[in-house]
Tab-separated table of C-alpha atoms in Angstrom:
chain	number	residue	atom	x	y	z
A	1	MET	CA	-16.374	28.017	-17.760
A	2	GLU	CA	-12.650	27.326	-17.531
A	3	ASN	CA	-12.596	28.758	-14.008
A	4	LEU	CA	-15.506	26.519	-13.000
A	5	GLU	CA	-13.727	23.438	-14.338
A	6	PHE	CA	-10.567	24.457	-12.461
A	7	LEU	CA	-12.534	24.775	-9.225
A	8	MET	CA	-14.382	21.487	-9.742
A	9	ASN	CA	-11.185	19.604	-10.564
A	10	SER	CA	-9.506	21.044	-7.479
A	11	LEU	CA	-12.471	20.251	-5.233
A	12	TRP	CA	-12.825	16.692	-6.496
A	13	THR	CA	-9.117	15.968	-6.116
A	14	MET	CA	-9.048	17.484	-2.620
A	15	ILE	CA	-11.968	15.269	-1.568
A	16	ALA	CA	-10.134	12.285	-3.033
A	17	ALA	CA	-6.979	13.225	-1.115
A	18	ILE	CA	-8.960	13.328	2.128
A	19	LEU	CA	-10.397	9.880	1.377
A	20	VAL	CA	-6.913	8.488	0.772
A	21	ILE	CA	-5.537	10.002	3.973
A	22	PHE	CA	-8.518	8.589	5.872
A	23	MET	CA	-7.464	5.157	4.627
A	24	LEU	CA	-4.808	5.380	7.333
A	25	GLY	CA	-7.647	4.867	9.795
A	26	GLY	CA	-8.435	1.663	7.960
A	27	PHE	CA	-4.817	0.567	8.176
A	28	ILE	CA	-4.745	1.279	11.921
A	29	LEU	CA	-7.740	-0.995	12.463
A	30	LEU	CA	-6.419	-3.586	10.010
A	31	GLU	CA	-3.009	-3.867	11.653
A	32	ALA	CA	-4.288	-3.599	15.214
A	33	GLY	CA	-7.066	-6.111	14.629
A	34	SER	CA	-4.723	-8.538	12.860
A	35	THR	CA	-2.203	-8.526	15.720
A	36	ARG	CA	-2.329	-9.073	19.473
A	37	MET	CA	-3.815	-6.560	21.880
A	38	LYS	CA	-0.497	-6.064	23.690
A	39	ASN	CA	0.727	-4.208	20.566
A	40	ALA	CA	-2.464	-2.380	19.588
A	41	GLY	CA	-1.612	1.047	20.986
A	42	HIS	CA	1.877	0.892	19.487
A	43	ILE	CA	0.499	0.064	16.040
A	44	ALA	CA	-2.041	2.870	16.144
A	45	GLY	CA	0.464	5.435	17.368
A	46	LYS	CA	3.291	4.542	14.991
A	47	THR	CA	0.914	4.870	12.018
A	48	ILE	CA	0.228	8.512	12.873
A	49	PHE	CA	3.872	9.144	13.716
A	50	THR	CA	5.178	7.694	10.452
A	51	PHE	CA	2.592	9.545	8.355
A	52	GLY	CA	3.929	12.713	9.937
A	53	ILE	CA	7.449	11.727	8.886
A	54	ALA	CA	6.247	10.813	5.381
A	55	SER	CA	4.555	14.199	5.011
A	56	LEU	CA	7.653	16.158	5.972
A	57	VAL	CA	9.975	14.091	3.797
A	58	PHE	CA	7.600	14.333	0.836
A	59	TRP	CA	7.477	18.120	1.255
A	60	ALA	CA	11.251	18.390	1.518
A	61	VAL	CA	12.394	16.097	-1.271
A	62	GLY	CA	9.870	13.456	-2.336
A	63	TYR	CA	7.644	15.654	-4.466
A	64	GLY	CA	10.633	17.188	-6.191
A	65	PHE	CA	12.145	13.800	-6.990
A	66	ILE	CA	8.862	12.683	-8.577
A	67	PHE	CA	7.578	15.745	-10.403
A	68	GLY	CA	10.428	18.253	-10.364
A	69	ASP	CA	11.761	19.909	-13.503
A	70	ASN	CA	15.268	19.335	-14.873
A	71	ALA	CA	14.385	15.666	-14.585
A	72	ASN	CA	16.350	12.725	-15.848
A	73	PHE	CA	15.303	9.126	-16.321
A	74	PHE	CA	15.922	8.505	-12.599
A	75	VAL	CA	14.497	11.475	-10.613
A	76	GLY	CA	13.300	15.052	-10.901
A	77	MET	CA	15.577	17.855	-9.731
A	78	SER	CA	13.472	20.781	-8.506
A	79	GLU	CA	10.502	21.713	-6.261
A	80	PHE	CA	12.369	20.711	-3.117
A	81	PHE	CA	10.919	22.152	0.113
A	82	TYR	CA	7.770	22.825	-1.889
A	83	ASN	CA	6.601	26.402	-1.355
A	84	GLY	CA	3.002	25.946	-2.455
A	85	GLY	CA	3.236	27.915	-5.673
A	86	SER	CA	0.871	30.833	-6.110
A	87	VAL	CA	-2.859	31.075	-5.480
A	88	GLY	CA	-4.745	29.913	-8.534
A	89	GLN	CA	-1.658	28.353	-10.091
A	90	ILE	CA	-2.791	25.553	-12.383
A	91	ASP	CA	-0.801	22.409	-12.978
A	92	GLY	CA	-0.891	20.332	-16.152
A	93	ASP	CA	-4.044	18.503	-15.090
A	94	GLY	CA	-6.082	21.691	-14.728
A	95	LEU	CA	-6.262	21.992	-10.957
A	96	GLN	CA	-4.628	23.930	-8.156
A	97	THR	CA	-1.007	22.798	-7.751
A	98	THR	CA	-1.224	22.580	-3.954
A	99	VAL	CA	-4.191	20.213	-4.230
A	100	PHE	CA	-2.198	17.947	-6.516
A	101	PHE	CA	0.662	18.035	-3.989
A	102	VAL	CA	-1.596	16.946	-1.113
A	103	PHE	CA	-3.116	14.197	-3.242
A	104	GLN	CA	0.292	12.796	-4.139
A	105	LEU	CA	1.497	13.116	-0.541
A	106	ALA	CA	-1.354	10.846	0.534
A	107	PHE	CA	-0.154	8.128	-1.831
A	108	ALA	CA	3.384	8.327	-0.458
A	109	GLY	CA	2.016	7.901	3.058
A	110	ILE	CA	-0.011	4.833	2.104
A	111	SER	CA	2.959	3.125	0.430
A	112	LEU	CA	5.054	3.654	3.563
A	113	THR	CA	2.263	2.291	5.764
A	114	ILE	CA	2.159	-0.875	3.646
A	115	ALA	CA	5.928	-1.256	3.948
A	116	LEU	CA	5.826	-0.889	7.721
A	117	GLY	CA	3.310	-3.718	7.975
A	118	GLY	CA	6.269	-6.061	7.604
A	119	PHE	CA	7.702	-4.723	10.895
A	120	ALA	CA	4.639	-5.536	12.988
A	121	GLU	CA	5.011	-6.754	16.605
A	122	ARG	CA	8.809	-6.924	16.706
A	123	ALA	CA	10.598	-3.806	15.400
A	124	LYS	CA	12.005	-0.970	17.499
A	125	LEU	CA	10.258	2.376	17.222
A	126	SER	CA	13.577	3.980	16.245
A	127	VAL	CA	13.685	1.720	13.171
A	128	TYR	CA	10.335	3.092	12.030
A	129	LEU	CA	11.765	6.604	12.259
A	130	ILE	CA	14.966	5.940	10.319
A	131	PHE	CA	13.385	3.712	7.693
A	132	SER	CA	10.467	6.105	7.080
A	133	VAL	CA	12.862	8.934	6.263
A	134	LEU	CA	15.054	6.869	3.946
A	135	PHE	CA	12.128	5.095	2.240
A	136	GLY	CA	10.608	8.514	1.542
A	137	ILE	CA	13.850	9.718	-0.064
A	138	LEU	CA	15.453	6.718	-1.747
A	139	VAL	CA	12.654	4.292	-2.616
A	140	TYR	CA	9.126	5.574	-3.159
A	141	PRO	CA	9.830	8.820	-5.075
A	142	VAL	CA	12.280	7.121	-7.422
A	143	ILE	CA	9.755	4.502	-8.528
A	144	ALA	CA	6.961	7.077	-8.662
A	145	HIS	CA	9.100	9.240	-10.937
A	146	TRP	CA	9.866	6.307	-13.225
A	147	ILE	CA	6.140	5.691	-13.799
A	148	TRP	CA	4.195	8.855	-12.937
A	149	GLY	CA	6.846	11.479	-13.533
A	150	SER	CA	8.902	11.698	-16.705
A	151	GLY	CA	11.025	8.640	-15.964
A	152	TRP	CA	12.050	5.804	-18.211
A	153	LEU	CA	9.043	3.546	-17.599
A	154	ALA	CA	6.682	6.412	-18.397
A	155	GLU	CA	8.485	6.797	-21.715
A	156	HIS	CA	7.878	3.100	-22.395
A	157	GLY	CA	4.131	3.514	-21.750
A	158	LYS	CA	3.907	1.676	-18.426
A	159	GLN	CA	0.247	1.598	-17.347
A	160	ASP	CA	-0.343	2.034	-13.613
A	161	PHE	CA	-3.286	4.359	-13.214
A	162	ALA	CA	-3.397	4.601	-9.424
A	163	GLY	CA	-0.481	2.585	-8.134
A	164	SER	CA	-0.596	-1.230	-8.112
A	165	THR	CA	3.144	-0.974	-8.722
A	166	VAL	CA	4.041	2.504	-7.480
A	167	VAL	CA	2.226	2.270	-4.152
A	168	HIS	CA	1.420	-1.365	-3.415
A	169	LEU	CA	4.226	-3.438	-4.918
A	170	THR	CA	6.777	-0.888	-3.713
A	171	GLY	CA	5.442	-1.088	-0.167
A	172	ALA	CA	5.201	-4.885	-0.265
A	173	ALA	CA	8.763	-5.294	-1.559
A	174	ALA	CA	10.020	-3.193	1.347
A	175	ALA	CA	7.871	-5.227	3.740
A	176	LEU	CA	9.458	-8.412	2.389
A	177	ALA	CA	12.934	-7.062	3.149
A	178	ALA	CA	11.788	-6.237	6.686
A	179	THR	CA	10.219	-9.625	7.394
A	180	MET	CA	13.331	-11.421	6.144
A	181	LEU	CA	15.726	-9.405	8.284
A	182	LEU	CA	13.563	-9.232	11.396
A	183	LYS	CA	12.810	-12.975	11.319
A	184	PRO	CA	9.524	-14.501	12.578
A	185	ARG	CA	7.809	-13.517	15.784
A	186	ILE	CA	8.473	-15.586	18.889
A	187	GLY	CA	6.325	-18.712	18.826
A	188	LYS	CA	5.342	-18.498	15.159
A	189	TYR	CA	7.283	-21.594	14.088
A	190	ASN	CA	8.128	-24.850	15.820
A	191	ALA	CA	11.487	-26.612	15.698
A	192	ASP	CA	10.238	-28.880	12.896
A	193	GLY	CA	9.322	-25.839	10.785
A	194	SER	CA	5.569	-26.153	11.233
A	195	ALA	CA	3.683	-22.891	11.742
A	196	ASN	CA	1.549	-21.927	14.705
A	197	PRO	CA	-1.366	-19.570	14.100
A	198	ILE	CA	-1.014	-16.234	15.915
A	199	PHE	CA	-4.515	-14.860	15.806
A	200	GLY	CA	-5.338	-11.185	15.623
A	201	HIS	CA	-7.204	-9.939	18.653
A	202	ASN	CA	-10.218	-8.321	16.976
A	203	GLN	CA	-11.794	-9.610	13.779
A	204	VAL	CA	-14.471	-6.916	13.926
A	205	TYR	CA	-11.692	-4.306	13.644
A	206	THR	CA	-10.319	-6.033	10.566
A	207	ALA	CA	-13.751	-6.204	8.927
A	208	LEU	CA	-14.404	-2.522	9.657
A	209	SER	CA	-10.949	-1.669	8.350
A	210	VAL	CA	-11.709	-3.320	5.021
A	211	LEU	CA	-14.925	-1.317	4.687
A	212	ILE	CA	-13.047	1.913	5.437
A	213	LEU	CA	-10.335	1.020	2.947
A	214	TRP	CA	-12.923	0.010	0.336
A	215	VAL	CA	-14.598	3.414	0.584
A	216	GLY	CA	-11.250	5.217	0.677
A	217	TRP	CA	-10.217	3.403	-2.484
A	218	PHE	CA	-12.693	5.466	-4.485
A	219	GLY	CA	-10.469	8.426	-3.646
A	220	PHE	CA	-7.438	6.327	-4.489
A	221	ASN	CA	-8.609	5.153	-7.918
A	222	ALA	CA	-11.405	7.424	-9.062
A	223	GLY	CA	-9.567	10.389	-7.582
A	224	SER	CA	-6.580	9.640	-9.792
A	225	THR	CA	-8.520	11.102	-12.717
A	226	VAL	CA	-7.808	14.456	-10.959
A	227	SER	CA	-10.587	15.770	-13.172
A	228	VAL	CA	-14.360	15.877	-13.468
A	229	ALA	CA	-14.222	16.051	-17.267
A	230	ASP	CA	-16.569	13.557	-18.959
A	231	GLY	CA	-17.392	12.032	-15.570
A	232	PHE	CA	-14.737	9.380	-16.206
A	233	PHE	CA	-14.183	9.034	-12.456
A	234	GLY	CA	-17.526	7.188	-12.336
A	235	TYR	CA	-16.253	4.553	-14.750
A	236	VAL	CA	-13.112	4.096	-12.688
A	237	ALA	CA	-15.219	3.780	-9.512
A	238	LEU	CA	-17.405	1.130	-11.162
A	239	ASN	CA	-14.409	-1.028	-12.048
A	240	THR	CA	-12.958	-0.527	-8.577
A	241	ASN	CA	-16.101	-1.733	-6.833
A	242	LEU	CA	-16.589	-4.726	-9.108
A	243	ALA	CA	-13.042	-5.975	-8.551
A	244	ALA	CA	-13.310	-5.610	-4.771
A	245	ALA	CA	-16.603	-7.484	-4.718
A	246	ALA	CA	-15.252	-10.270	-6.921
A	247	GLY	CA	-12.126	-10.592	-4.794
A	248	ALA	CA	-14.124	-10.956	-1.591
A	249	VAL	CA	-16.440	-13.602	-3.045
A	250	ALA	CA	-13.649	-15.587	-4.730
A	251	ALA	CA	-11.487	-15.643	-1.594
A	252	LEU	CA	-14.316	-16.815	0.639
A	253	LEU	CA	-15.342	-19.531	-1.810
A	254	ILE	CA	-11.812	-20.870	-2.345
A	255	SER	CA	-11.237	-21.048	1.412
A	256	TRP	CA	-14.555	-22.837	1.835
A	257	ILE	CA	-13.678	-25.366	-0.876
A	258	VAL	CA	-10.115	-26.026	0.291
A	259	LEU	CA	-10.486	-25.743	4.082
A	260	GLY	CA	-14.061	-26.899	4.494
A	261	LYS	CA	-14.801	-23.669	6.345
A	262	SER	CA	-15.383	-20.173	4.967
A	263	ASP	CA	-12.513	-18.213	6.492
A	264	ILE	CA	-13.361	-14.600	7.354
A	265	THR	CA	-9.756	-13.370	7.268
A	266	THR	CA	-9.260	-14.830	3.797
A	267	MET	CA	-12.437	-13.147	2.575
A	268	LEU	CA	-11.283	-9.778	3.906
A	269	ASN	CA	-7.888	-10.242	2.289
A	270	GLY	CA	-9.665	-11.124	-0.953
A	271	ALA	CA	-11.564	-7.843	-0.988
A	272	LEU	CA	-8.336	-5.916	-0.446
A	273	ALA	CA	-6.519	-7.996	-3.064
A	274	GLY	CA	-9.241	-7.168	-5.589
A	275	LEU	CA	-8.817	-3.480	-4.795
A	276	VAL	CA	-5.038	-3.636	-5.106
A	277	ALA	CA	-5.219	-5.551	-8.389
A	278	ILE	CA	-7.667	-3.178	-10.066
A	279	THR	CA	-5.694	-0.112	-8.982
A	280	ALA	CA	-3.383	-0.323	-12.005
A	281	SER	CA	-6.064	-1.178	-14.530
A	282	CYS	CA	-9.216	0.610	-13.354
A	283	ALA	CA	-8.989	3.167	-16.185
A	284	PHE	CA	-7.881	0.737	-18.896
A	285	VAL	CA	-10.249	-2.239	-18.781
A	286	GLU	CA	-13.919	-3.020	-19.318
A	287	PRO	CA	-16.175	-3.914	-16.355
A	288	TRP	CA	-16.246	-7.643	-17.155
A	289	ALA	CA	-12.449	-7.660	-17.052
A	290	ALA	CA	-12.509	-5.887	-13.684
A	291	VAL	CA	-14.583	-8.772	-12.327
A	292	VAL	CA	-12.117	-11.328	-13.721
A	293	ILE	CA	-9.158	-9.392	-12.294
A	294	GLY	CA	-10.810	-9.327	-8.873
A	295	LEU	CA	-11.753	-13.010	-8.967
A	296	ILE	CA	-8.210	-14.077	-9.798
A	297	ALA	CA	-6.798	-11.758	-7.118
A	298	GLY	CA	-9.068	-13.347	-4.516
A	299	VAL	CA	-7.833	-16.842	-5.370
A	300	LEU	CA	-4.195	-15.742	-5.601
A	301	VAL	CA	-4.198	-14.143	-2.151
A	302	PHE	CA	-5.438	-17.371	-0.551
A	303	TYR	CA	-2.554	-19.406	-1.963
A	304	SER	CA	-0.010	-16.615	-1.576
A	305	VAL	CA	-0.531	-16.413	2.195
A	306	ARG	CA	0.200	-20.127	2.463
A	307	PHE	CA	3.191	-19.849	0.160
A	308	PHE	CA	4.921	-17.287	2.367
A	309	GLU	CA	3.985	-19.017	5.609
A	310	ASN	CA	5.433	-22.317	4.375
A	311	ARG	CA	8.717	-20.530	3.723
A	312	LYS	CA	8.877	-19.197	7.286
A	313	ILE	CA	8.228	-15.617	6.229
A	314	ASP	CA	6.106	-14.187	9.033
A	315	ASP	CA	3.770	-11.557	7.613
A	316	PRO	CA	1.279	-10.601	10.349
A	317	ILE	CA	-0.941	-8.355	8.233
A	318	PHE	CA	-0.517	-10.235	4.942
A	319	ALA	CA	1.092	-7.268	3.205
A	320	LEU	CA	3.161	-9.479	0.925
A	321	SER	CA	0.126	-11.299	-0.440
A	322	VAL	CA	-2.467	-8.520	-0.472
A	323	HIS	CA	-0.224	-5.761	-1.789
A	324	GLY	CA	2.622	-7.715	-3.383
A	325	THR	CA	1.085	-10.709	-5.137
A	326	ALA	CA	-2.111	-8.848	-6.021
A	327	GLY	CA	-0.085	-5.793	-7.053
A	328	ILE	CA	1.937	-7.895	-9.490
A	329	TRP	CA	-1.176	-9.537	-10.921
A	330	GLY	CA	-2.985	-6.197	-11.231
A	331	THR	CA	-0.067	-4.623	-13.066
A	332	LEU	CA	0.274	-7.546	-15.476
A	333	SER	CA	-3.486	-7.654	-16.101
A	334	ASN	CA	-3.231	-4.408	-18.071
A	335	GLY	CA	-1.070	-6.234	-20.572
A	336	LEU	CA	-3.947	-8.649	-21.084
A	337	PHE	CA	-7.150	-6.634	-20.752
A	338	ALA	CA	-6.354	-2.982	-21.592
A	339	THR	CA	-8.516	-1.773	-24.460
A	340	ALA	CA	-7.196	0.343	-27.307
A	341	GLU	CA	-9.950	2.906	-26.735
A	342	LEU	CA	-9.155	3.435	-23.050
A	343	ALA	CA	-5.404	3.447	-23.612
A	344	GLU	CA	-5.928	6.190	-26.170
A	345	TYR	CA	-8.303	8.094	-23.870
A	346	THR	CA	-5.857	8.094	-20.977
A	347	GLY	CA	-2.906	8.669	-23.286
A	348	VAL	CA	-0.862	5.896	-21.695
A	349	GLY	CA	0.410	2.739	-23.357
A	350	LYS	CA	-1.321	0.446	-25.799
A	351	ALA	CA	-3.952	-2.258	-25.933
A	352	GLY	CA	-3.382	-5.548	-24.174
A	353	LEU	CA	-2.964	-9.028	-25.587
A	354	PHE	CA	-6.689	-9.889	-25.631
A	355	TYR	CA	-7.509	-6.681	-27.509
A	356	GLY	CA	-5.132	-7.094	-30.417
A	357	GLY	CA	-2.139	-5.366	-28.867
A	358	GLY	CA	0.128	-8.395	-28.922
A	359	PHE	CA	2.690	-8.931	-26.185
A	360	GLY	CA	4.097	-5.385	-26.264
A	361	GLN	CA	2.140	-3.874	-23.376
A	362	LEU	CA	2.403	-7.082	-21.366
A	363	GLY	CA	6.173	-6.904	-21.757
A	364	VAL	CA	6.255	-3.299	-20.548
A	365	GLN	CA	4.113	-4.215	-17.537
A	366	ALA	CA	6.358	-7.166	-16.686
A	367	LEU	CA	9.452	-4.992	-17.032
A	368	GLY	CA	7.954	-2.526	-14.573
A	369	VAL	CA	7.097	-5.242	-12.069
A	370	ILE	CA	10.577	-6.751	-12.159
A	371	THR	CA	12.594	-3.538	-12.034
A	372	CYS	CA	10.444	-1.711	-9.498
A	373	GLY	CA	10.032	-4.746	-7.268
A	374	LEU	CA	13.744	-5.512	-7.259
A	375	PHE	CA	14.712	-1.871	-6.731
A	376	ALA	CA	12.341	-1.392	-3.787
A	377	PHE	CA	13.419	-4.681	-2.207
A	378	ALA	CA	17.158	-4.127	-2.706
A	379	ILE	CA	17.286	-0.555	-1.402
A	380	SER	CA	15.032	-1.382	1.536
A	381	TYR	CA	17.113	-4.451	2.372
A	382	VAL	CA	20.338	-2.436	2.343
A	383	ILE	CA	18.825	0.284	4.535
A	384	LEU	CA	17.543	-2.230	7.071
A	385	PHE	CA	20.692	-4.341	6.979
A	386	VAL	CA	22.798	-1.310	7.868
A	387	ILE	CA	20.415	-0.365	10.687
A	388	LYS	CA	20.562	-3.933	11.969
A	389	LYS	CA	24.357	-3.869	12.090
A	390	VAL	CA	24.560	-0.417	13.674
A	391	SER	CA	21.778	-0.387	16.252
A	392	GLY	CA	19.612	-3.462	15.746
A	393	LEU	CA	16.140	-3.854	14.269
A	394	ARG	CA	14.300	-5.903	16.819
A	395	VAL	CA	13.229	-5.392	20.388
A	396	THR	CA	14.562	-7.839	22.946
A	397	GLU	CA	12.843	-11.156	23.551
A	398	GLU	CA	11.568	-9.904	26.904
A	399	GLU	CA	10.162	-6.736	25.325
A	400	GLU	CA	8.471	-8.678	22.536
A	401	ILE	CA	6.829	-11.030	24.999
A	402	MET	CA	5.508	-8.213	27.201
A	403	GLY	CA	4.334	-6.305	24.124
A	404	LEU	CA	5.424	-3.112	22.408
A	405	ASP	CA	2.717	-1.028	24.053
A	406	ILE	CA	4.433	-1.197	27.419
A	407	SER	CA	8.043	-1.754	26.316
A	408	GLU	CA	8.169	1.086	23.772
A	409	HIS	CA	5.605	3.526	25.162
A	410	GLY	CA	5.136	2.753	28.849
A	411	SER	CA	1.379	2.279	28.617
A	412	TYR	CA	-1.130	-0.248	27.314
A	413	GLY	CA	-3.604	0.252	24.507
A	414	TYR	CA	-6.004	-1.849	26.606
A	415	PRO	CA	-5.030	-1.082	30.235
A	416	GLU	CA	-8.042	-2.892	31.691
A	417	ALA	CA	-6.872	-6.130	30.075
A	418	PHE	CA	-3.390	-6.063	31.560
A	419	LEU	CA	-3.495	-4.158	34.833
A	420	SER	CA	-4.838	-5.396	38.150
A	421	LYS	CA	-8.159	-4.133	39.433
A	422	ASP	CA	-6.411	-1.836	41.917
A	423	GLU	CA	-4.133	-0.415	39.202
A	424	THR	CA	-7.096	0.122	36.895
A	425	LYS	CA	-8.987	2.056	39.579
A	426	SER	CA	-6.104	4.457	39.898
A	427	LEU	CA	-6.197	5.414	36.209
C-alpha cells in the first residue's frame, strides 16, 4: 500500500509539473498576442530560450538554495548540481525526489517568464540571457527558500500554498524594475504625458492563452498538494476554478460599468488575476471565500492597469497588475479568510481575521509581501542598472521601430506581412 501511494503521488506530481511547464505555451500566446506582430517571433523564441536557462540554473544552484541541507534563514547550502538521487528515493512528501525537483523547476521557470514580461518589445536579447541567470541565482531561490524551504518566513508561518508571493509577486517586482529602467516604448506617451494605446496584434491568441493558463493552473495549485492522500487536490482545484471564474466576470462587469463597453482584454486579465490571487490561499479558504477573492482581484486589476499607465510605467502584458497587484491581494487574503481547520490540515500558519485568528496571520502575510516584494525589486533593479551602465538594456530606436524579430534574429515571425510578394515567393 505504501508503494502504491508513493507511485500515485509521484505520478500526480509529474502530471502537474507537465501542466505547469505547458503554461509556457500560454505565456507565449499571451505575450505575442498582447504585443505587435513585428515582435511575435522574438517573444516566442526568447520564452523557450530563457526557460532553458532557468532549467540549467535551477539544476546548478537554484534547487540547492531553496531546499538544500545545512540551511540558514537566507538560503540552503547543498544539493548543488543536483544528481537526481537514487531510484525510488522518497522525499519528505512521499514521492520520488526527481519528480519533486522537476515540479519545483517548473515554478522557477514561470516566475522568470513573468519577470521578463516587463522587458517586452524593447530589451536586447543579451539582457534576457544575463538577467535570467542572475534572477535564477540571486532572486527567485532566495524568496522561495524563505517561504517554502526552511527560511525565516516559513518559521513565522507564512501561508503561500502555490506561490502568489514566491512566483507571481517575485516575478512582477522584477518586471517593475525592468519597466522603470527600460522606459516606455516609442510612441506610448505624448509630450503632455497622455498615453496612446498600443494594441496587441491578436486578441484570439490572448484569449486562447488564458484558457491554456487556466487549465495549467490546476497543475500549479492542485499539483502543489504533491499528494493524492484524501483527494485534497480536488478541493484546491475547486477553489482555483471559482476564483478564476469570479475574476473574469468581475473584470468584464467593472469595465462595462466604467467604460460603457465590456473590454475583452480586461476580462482576460481578470481571469488571470483571479488565478494569481487564489494561488496563495487555495488550500486555506472555503469556496465562498475563493469567489470573493476572485471578484476583488478582477476589480483590482482593472484599476491597477490604469494606475500604472497614468504613472508612465509601460507594461505591455500587464504583468504588474495581473501578477503584482493580484499577488499582493491573494497573499493578504489568507490573513482574512484562512480557516483554522485548513491551516491545521496543511500545517502552515493560523486562522485569518474573519475566523477568529486576530491580526496575527494577516501581519505575517503583510510582512512577507513587503520583504519579498522589496527584495525582488531591489536586487533586480541593481542587476539591470549594472547591465544598463555596462552594455545597455535597450535596442536602438531604429531597431525598436523595425521590430525585434528582424533586428535581433534576422527573420520575421510573420514574413508574409512584412516582405514583398517577390520576397515571399522565394521563401
